PDB file of C-alpha atoms in Angstrom:
ATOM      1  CA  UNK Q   1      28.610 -16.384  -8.215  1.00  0.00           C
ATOM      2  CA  UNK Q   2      30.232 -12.854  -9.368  1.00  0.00           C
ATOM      3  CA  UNK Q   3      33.384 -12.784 -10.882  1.00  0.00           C
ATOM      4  CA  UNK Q   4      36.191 -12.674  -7.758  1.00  0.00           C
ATOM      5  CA  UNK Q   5      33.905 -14.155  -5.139  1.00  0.00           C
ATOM      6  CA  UNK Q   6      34.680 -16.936  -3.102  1.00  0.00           C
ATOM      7  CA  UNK Q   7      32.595 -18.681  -0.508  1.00  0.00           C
ATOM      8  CA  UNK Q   8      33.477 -17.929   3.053  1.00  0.00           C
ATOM      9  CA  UNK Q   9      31.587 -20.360   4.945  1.00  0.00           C
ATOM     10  CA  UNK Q  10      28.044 -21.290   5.316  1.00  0.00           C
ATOM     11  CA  UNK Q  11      25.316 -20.883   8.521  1.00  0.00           C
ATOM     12  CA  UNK Q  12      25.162 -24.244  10.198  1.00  0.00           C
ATOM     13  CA  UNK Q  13      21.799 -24.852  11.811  1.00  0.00           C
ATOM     14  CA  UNK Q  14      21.537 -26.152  15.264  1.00  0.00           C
ATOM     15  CA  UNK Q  15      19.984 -29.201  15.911  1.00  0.00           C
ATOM     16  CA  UNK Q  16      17.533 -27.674  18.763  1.00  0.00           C
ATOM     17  CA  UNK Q  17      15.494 -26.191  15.508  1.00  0.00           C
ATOM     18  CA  UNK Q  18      14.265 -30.094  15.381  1.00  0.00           C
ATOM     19  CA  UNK Q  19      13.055 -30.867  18.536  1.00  0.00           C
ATOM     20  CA  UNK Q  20       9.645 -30.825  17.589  1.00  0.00           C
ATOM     21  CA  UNK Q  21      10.000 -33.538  15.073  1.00  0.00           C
ATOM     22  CA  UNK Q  22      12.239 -35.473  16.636  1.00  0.00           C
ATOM     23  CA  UNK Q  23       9.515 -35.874  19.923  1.00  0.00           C
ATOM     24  CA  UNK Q  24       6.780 -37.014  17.292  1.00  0.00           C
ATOM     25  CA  UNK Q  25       9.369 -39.572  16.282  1.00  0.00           C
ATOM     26  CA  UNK Q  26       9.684 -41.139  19.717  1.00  0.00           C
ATOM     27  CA  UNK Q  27       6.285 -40.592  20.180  1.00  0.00           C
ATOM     28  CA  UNK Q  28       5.506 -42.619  16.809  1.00  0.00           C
ATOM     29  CA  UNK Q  29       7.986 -45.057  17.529  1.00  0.00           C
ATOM     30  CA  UNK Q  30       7.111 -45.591  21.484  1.00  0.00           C
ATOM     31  CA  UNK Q  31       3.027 -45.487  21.294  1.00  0.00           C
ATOM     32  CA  UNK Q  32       2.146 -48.981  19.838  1.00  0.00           C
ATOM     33  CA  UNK Q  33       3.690 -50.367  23.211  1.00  0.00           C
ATOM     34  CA  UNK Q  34       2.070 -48.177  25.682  1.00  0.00           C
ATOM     35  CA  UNK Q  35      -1.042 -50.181  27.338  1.00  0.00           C
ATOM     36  CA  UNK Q  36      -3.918 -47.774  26.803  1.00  0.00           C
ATOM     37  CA  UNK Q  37      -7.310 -48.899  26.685  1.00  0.00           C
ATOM     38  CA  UNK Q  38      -8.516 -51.271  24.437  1.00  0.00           C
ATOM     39  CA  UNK Q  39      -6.871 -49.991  20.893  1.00  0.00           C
ATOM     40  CA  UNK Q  40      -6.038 -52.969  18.628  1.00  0.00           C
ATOM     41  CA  UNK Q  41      -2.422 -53.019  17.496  1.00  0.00           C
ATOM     42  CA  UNK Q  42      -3.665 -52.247  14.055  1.00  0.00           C
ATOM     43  CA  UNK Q  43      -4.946 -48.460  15.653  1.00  0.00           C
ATOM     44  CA  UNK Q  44      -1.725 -47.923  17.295  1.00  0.00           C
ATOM     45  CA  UNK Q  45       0.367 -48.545  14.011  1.00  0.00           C
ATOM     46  CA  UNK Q  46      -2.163 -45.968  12.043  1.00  0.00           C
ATOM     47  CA  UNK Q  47      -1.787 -43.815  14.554  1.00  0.00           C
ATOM     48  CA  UNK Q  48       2.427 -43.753  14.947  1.00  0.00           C
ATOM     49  CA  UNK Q  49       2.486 -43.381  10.831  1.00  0.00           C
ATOM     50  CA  UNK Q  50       0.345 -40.602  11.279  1.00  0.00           C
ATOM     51  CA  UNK Q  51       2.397 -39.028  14.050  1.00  0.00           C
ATOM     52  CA  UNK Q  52       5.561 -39.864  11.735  1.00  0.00           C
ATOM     53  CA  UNK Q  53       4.457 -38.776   8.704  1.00  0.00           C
ATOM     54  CA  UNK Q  54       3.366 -35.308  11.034  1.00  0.00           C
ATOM     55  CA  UNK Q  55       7.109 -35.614  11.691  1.00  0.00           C
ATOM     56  CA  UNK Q  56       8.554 -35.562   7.962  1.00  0.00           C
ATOM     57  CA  UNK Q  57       6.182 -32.586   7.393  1.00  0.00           C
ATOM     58  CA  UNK Q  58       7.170 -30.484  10.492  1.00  0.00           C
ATOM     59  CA  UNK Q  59      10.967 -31.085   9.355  1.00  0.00           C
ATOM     60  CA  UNK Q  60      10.300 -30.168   5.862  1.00  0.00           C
ATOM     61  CA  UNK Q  61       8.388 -27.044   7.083  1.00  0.00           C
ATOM     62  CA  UNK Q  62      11.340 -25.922   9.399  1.00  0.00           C
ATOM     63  CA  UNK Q  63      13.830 -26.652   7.193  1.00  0.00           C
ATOM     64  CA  UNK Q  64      12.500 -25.376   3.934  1.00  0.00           C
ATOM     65  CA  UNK Q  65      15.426 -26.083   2.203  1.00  0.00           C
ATOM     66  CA  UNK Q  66      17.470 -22.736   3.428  1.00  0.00           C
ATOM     67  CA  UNK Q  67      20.523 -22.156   3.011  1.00  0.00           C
ATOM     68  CA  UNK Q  68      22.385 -19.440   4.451  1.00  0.00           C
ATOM     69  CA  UNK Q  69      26.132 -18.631   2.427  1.00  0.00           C
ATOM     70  CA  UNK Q  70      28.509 -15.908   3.163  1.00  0.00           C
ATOM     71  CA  UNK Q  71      31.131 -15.339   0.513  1.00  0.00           C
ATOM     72  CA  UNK Q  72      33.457 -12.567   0.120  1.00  0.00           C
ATOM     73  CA  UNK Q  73      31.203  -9.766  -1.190  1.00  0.00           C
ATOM     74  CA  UNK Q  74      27.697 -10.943  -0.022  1.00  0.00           C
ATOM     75  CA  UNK Q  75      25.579 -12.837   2.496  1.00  0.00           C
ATOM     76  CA  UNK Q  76      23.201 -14.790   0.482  1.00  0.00           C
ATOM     77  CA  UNK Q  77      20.036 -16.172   1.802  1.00  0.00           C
ATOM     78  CA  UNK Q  78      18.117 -19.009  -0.255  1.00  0.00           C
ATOM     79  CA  UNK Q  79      14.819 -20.777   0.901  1.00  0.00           C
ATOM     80  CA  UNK Q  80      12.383 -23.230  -0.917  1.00  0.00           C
ATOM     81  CA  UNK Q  81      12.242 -26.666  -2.184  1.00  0.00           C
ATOM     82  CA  UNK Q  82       9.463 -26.604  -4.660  1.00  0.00           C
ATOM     83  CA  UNK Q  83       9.584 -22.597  -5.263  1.00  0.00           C
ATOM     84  CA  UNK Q  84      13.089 -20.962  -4.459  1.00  0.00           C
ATOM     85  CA  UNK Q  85      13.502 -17.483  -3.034  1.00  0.00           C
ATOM     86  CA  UNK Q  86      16.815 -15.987  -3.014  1.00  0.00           C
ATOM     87  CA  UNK Q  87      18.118 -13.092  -1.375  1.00  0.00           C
ATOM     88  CA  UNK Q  88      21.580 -11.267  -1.656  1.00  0.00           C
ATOM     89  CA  UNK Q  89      22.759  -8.758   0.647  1.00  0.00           C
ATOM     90  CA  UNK Q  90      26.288  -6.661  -0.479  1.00  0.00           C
ATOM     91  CA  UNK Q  91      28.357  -6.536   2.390  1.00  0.00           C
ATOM     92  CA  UNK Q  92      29.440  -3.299   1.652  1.00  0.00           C
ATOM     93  CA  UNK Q  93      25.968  -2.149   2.275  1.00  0.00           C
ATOM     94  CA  UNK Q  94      25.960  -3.848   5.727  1.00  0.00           C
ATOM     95  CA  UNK Q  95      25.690  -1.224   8.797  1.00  0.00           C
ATOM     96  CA  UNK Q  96      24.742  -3.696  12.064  1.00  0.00           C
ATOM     97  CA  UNK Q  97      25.081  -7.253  12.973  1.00  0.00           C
ATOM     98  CA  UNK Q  98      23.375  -7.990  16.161  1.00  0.00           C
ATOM     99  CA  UNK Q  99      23.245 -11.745  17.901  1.00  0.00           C
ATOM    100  CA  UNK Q 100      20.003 -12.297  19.946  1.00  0.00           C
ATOM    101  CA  UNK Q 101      20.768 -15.313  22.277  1.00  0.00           C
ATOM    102  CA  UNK Q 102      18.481 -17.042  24.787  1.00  0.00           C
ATOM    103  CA  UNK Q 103      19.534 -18.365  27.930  1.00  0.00           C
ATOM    104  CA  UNK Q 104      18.999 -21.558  26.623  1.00  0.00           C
ATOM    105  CA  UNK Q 105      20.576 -21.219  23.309  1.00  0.00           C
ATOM    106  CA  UNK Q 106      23.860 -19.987  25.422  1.00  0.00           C
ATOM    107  CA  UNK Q 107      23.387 -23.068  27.005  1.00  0.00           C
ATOM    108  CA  UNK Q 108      23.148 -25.266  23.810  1.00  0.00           C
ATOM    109  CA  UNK Q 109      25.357 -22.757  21.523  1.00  0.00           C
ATOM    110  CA  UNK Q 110      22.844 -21.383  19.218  1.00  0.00           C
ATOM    111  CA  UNK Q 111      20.995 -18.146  18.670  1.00  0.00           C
ATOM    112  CA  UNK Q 112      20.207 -15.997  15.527  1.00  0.00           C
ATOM    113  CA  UNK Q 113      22.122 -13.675  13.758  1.00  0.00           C
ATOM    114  CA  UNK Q 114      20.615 -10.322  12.150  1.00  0.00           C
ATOM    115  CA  UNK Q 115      22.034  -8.051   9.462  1.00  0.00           C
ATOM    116  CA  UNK Q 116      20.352  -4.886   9.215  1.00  0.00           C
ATOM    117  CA  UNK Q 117      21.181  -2.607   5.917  1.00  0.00           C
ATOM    118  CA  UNK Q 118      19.652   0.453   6.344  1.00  0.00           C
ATOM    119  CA  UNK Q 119      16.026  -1.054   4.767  1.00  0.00           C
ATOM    120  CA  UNK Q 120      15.897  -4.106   5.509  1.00  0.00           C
ATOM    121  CA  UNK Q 121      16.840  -6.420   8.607  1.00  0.00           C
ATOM    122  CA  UNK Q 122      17.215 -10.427   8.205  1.00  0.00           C
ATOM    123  CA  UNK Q 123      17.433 -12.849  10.477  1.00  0.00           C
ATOM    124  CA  UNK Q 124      19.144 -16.101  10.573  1.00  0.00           C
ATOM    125  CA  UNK Q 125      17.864 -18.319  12.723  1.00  0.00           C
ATOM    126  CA  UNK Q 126      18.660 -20.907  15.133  1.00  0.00           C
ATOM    127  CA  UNK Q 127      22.105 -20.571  13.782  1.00  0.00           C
ATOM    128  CA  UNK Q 128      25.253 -22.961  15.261  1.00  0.00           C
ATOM    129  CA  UNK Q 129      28.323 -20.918  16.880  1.00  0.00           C
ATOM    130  CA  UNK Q 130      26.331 -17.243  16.339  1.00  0.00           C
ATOM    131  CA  UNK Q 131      29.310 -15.301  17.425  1.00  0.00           C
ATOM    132  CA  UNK Q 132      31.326 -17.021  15.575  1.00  0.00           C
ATOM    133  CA  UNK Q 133      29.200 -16.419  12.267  1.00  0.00           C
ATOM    134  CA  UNK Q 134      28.917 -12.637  13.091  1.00  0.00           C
ATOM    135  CA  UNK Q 135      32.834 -12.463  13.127  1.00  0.00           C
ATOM    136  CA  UNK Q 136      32.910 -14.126  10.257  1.00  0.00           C
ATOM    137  CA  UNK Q 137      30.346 -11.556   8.505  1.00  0.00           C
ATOM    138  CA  UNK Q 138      32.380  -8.871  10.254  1.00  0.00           C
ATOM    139  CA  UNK Q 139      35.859  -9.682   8.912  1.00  0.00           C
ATOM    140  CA  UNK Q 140      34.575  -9.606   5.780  1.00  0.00           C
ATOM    141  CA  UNK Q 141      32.784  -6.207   6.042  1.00  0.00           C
ATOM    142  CA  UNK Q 142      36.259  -4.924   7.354  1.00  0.00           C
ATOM    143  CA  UNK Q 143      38.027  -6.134   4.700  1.00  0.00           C
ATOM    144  CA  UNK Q 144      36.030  -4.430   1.961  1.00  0.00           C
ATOM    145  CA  UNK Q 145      35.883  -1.014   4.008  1.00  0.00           C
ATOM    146  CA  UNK Q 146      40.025  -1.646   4.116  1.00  0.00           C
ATOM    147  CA  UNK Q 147      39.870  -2.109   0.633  1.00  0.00           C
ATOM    148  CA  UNK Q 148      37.802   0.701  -0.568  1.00  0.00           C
ATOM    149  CA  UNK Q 149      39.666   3.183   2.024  1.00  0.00           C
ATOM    150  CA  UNK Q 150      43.012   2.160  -0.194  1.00  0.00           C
ATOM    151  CA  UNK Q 151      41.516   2.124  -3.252  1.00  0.00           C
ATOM    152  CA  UNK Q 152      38.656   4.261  -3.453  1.00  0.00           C
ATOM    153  CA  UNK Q 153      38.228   3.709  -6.857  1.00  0.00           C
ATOM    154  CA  UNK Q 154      37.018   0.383  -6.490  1.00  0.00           C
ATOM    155  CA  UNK Q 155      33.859  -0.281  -4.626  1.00  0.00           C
TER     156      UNK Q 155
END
């Protein structure tokens, strides 16, 4: 963290980003019981740990260990468990924030939230409350334009 900066809030993910895991989980958890053909029991277990250990990869895939923080100066943007990429982008060099929403994350209350500076555009996805994170992003961008307009100096 820089000198002055605090941490605003952080991106929530949705849950709908695990979907896909969660089915192989029921799946995994359901299959031993359904009568099909003439699969020992032995098979059936193999084939749920398979489908759950399909699962715990899938999740670890999606979930990749990001983290998305927004702080007072800059949005920062980590991924990675084993290698970790970080990004930082200065709010002050911000110019858009759009919010791409399905129907069905308007529904559900998720969608994904890009901040474009000049260069370079990232996206946050599946993102809890988008609108309300793209205030949030917003407020802050305000309040270091507000800043800088009555001090110019400082920037």
């Amino acid at each position: 963290m820089m000198e002055g900066e605090v941490v605003i809030c952080k991106a929530q993910f949705h849950y709908i980003m695990f979907w896909l895991p969660a089915l192989l989980v029921i799946l995994a958890v359901v299959f031993p019981f359904i009568p099909i053909g003439e699969g020992t029991l032995t098979t059936r277990l193999i084939f749920s740990g398979i489908l759950l250990v399909l699962a715990f990869l899938w999740y670890v895939v999606i979930n990749n260990g990001k983290k998305f923080t927004l702080t007072n100066k800059r949005i920062i943007l980590k991924t990675g468990i084993v290698q970790r990429n970080s990004k930082e982008l200065m709010l002050r060099k911000c110019e858009s924030i759009n919010v791409r929403q399905s129907i069905m994350g308007r529904i559900l209350g998720y969608g994904d939230v890009i901040v474009s500076t000049g260069e370079d555009k990232d996206v946050f996805k599946y993102i809890k409350s988008p609108m309300a994170f793209s205030t949030k992003i917003n407020e802050q961008i305000d309040k270091i334009s507000t800043a800088a307009d009555n001090n110019p100096a400082v920037v």
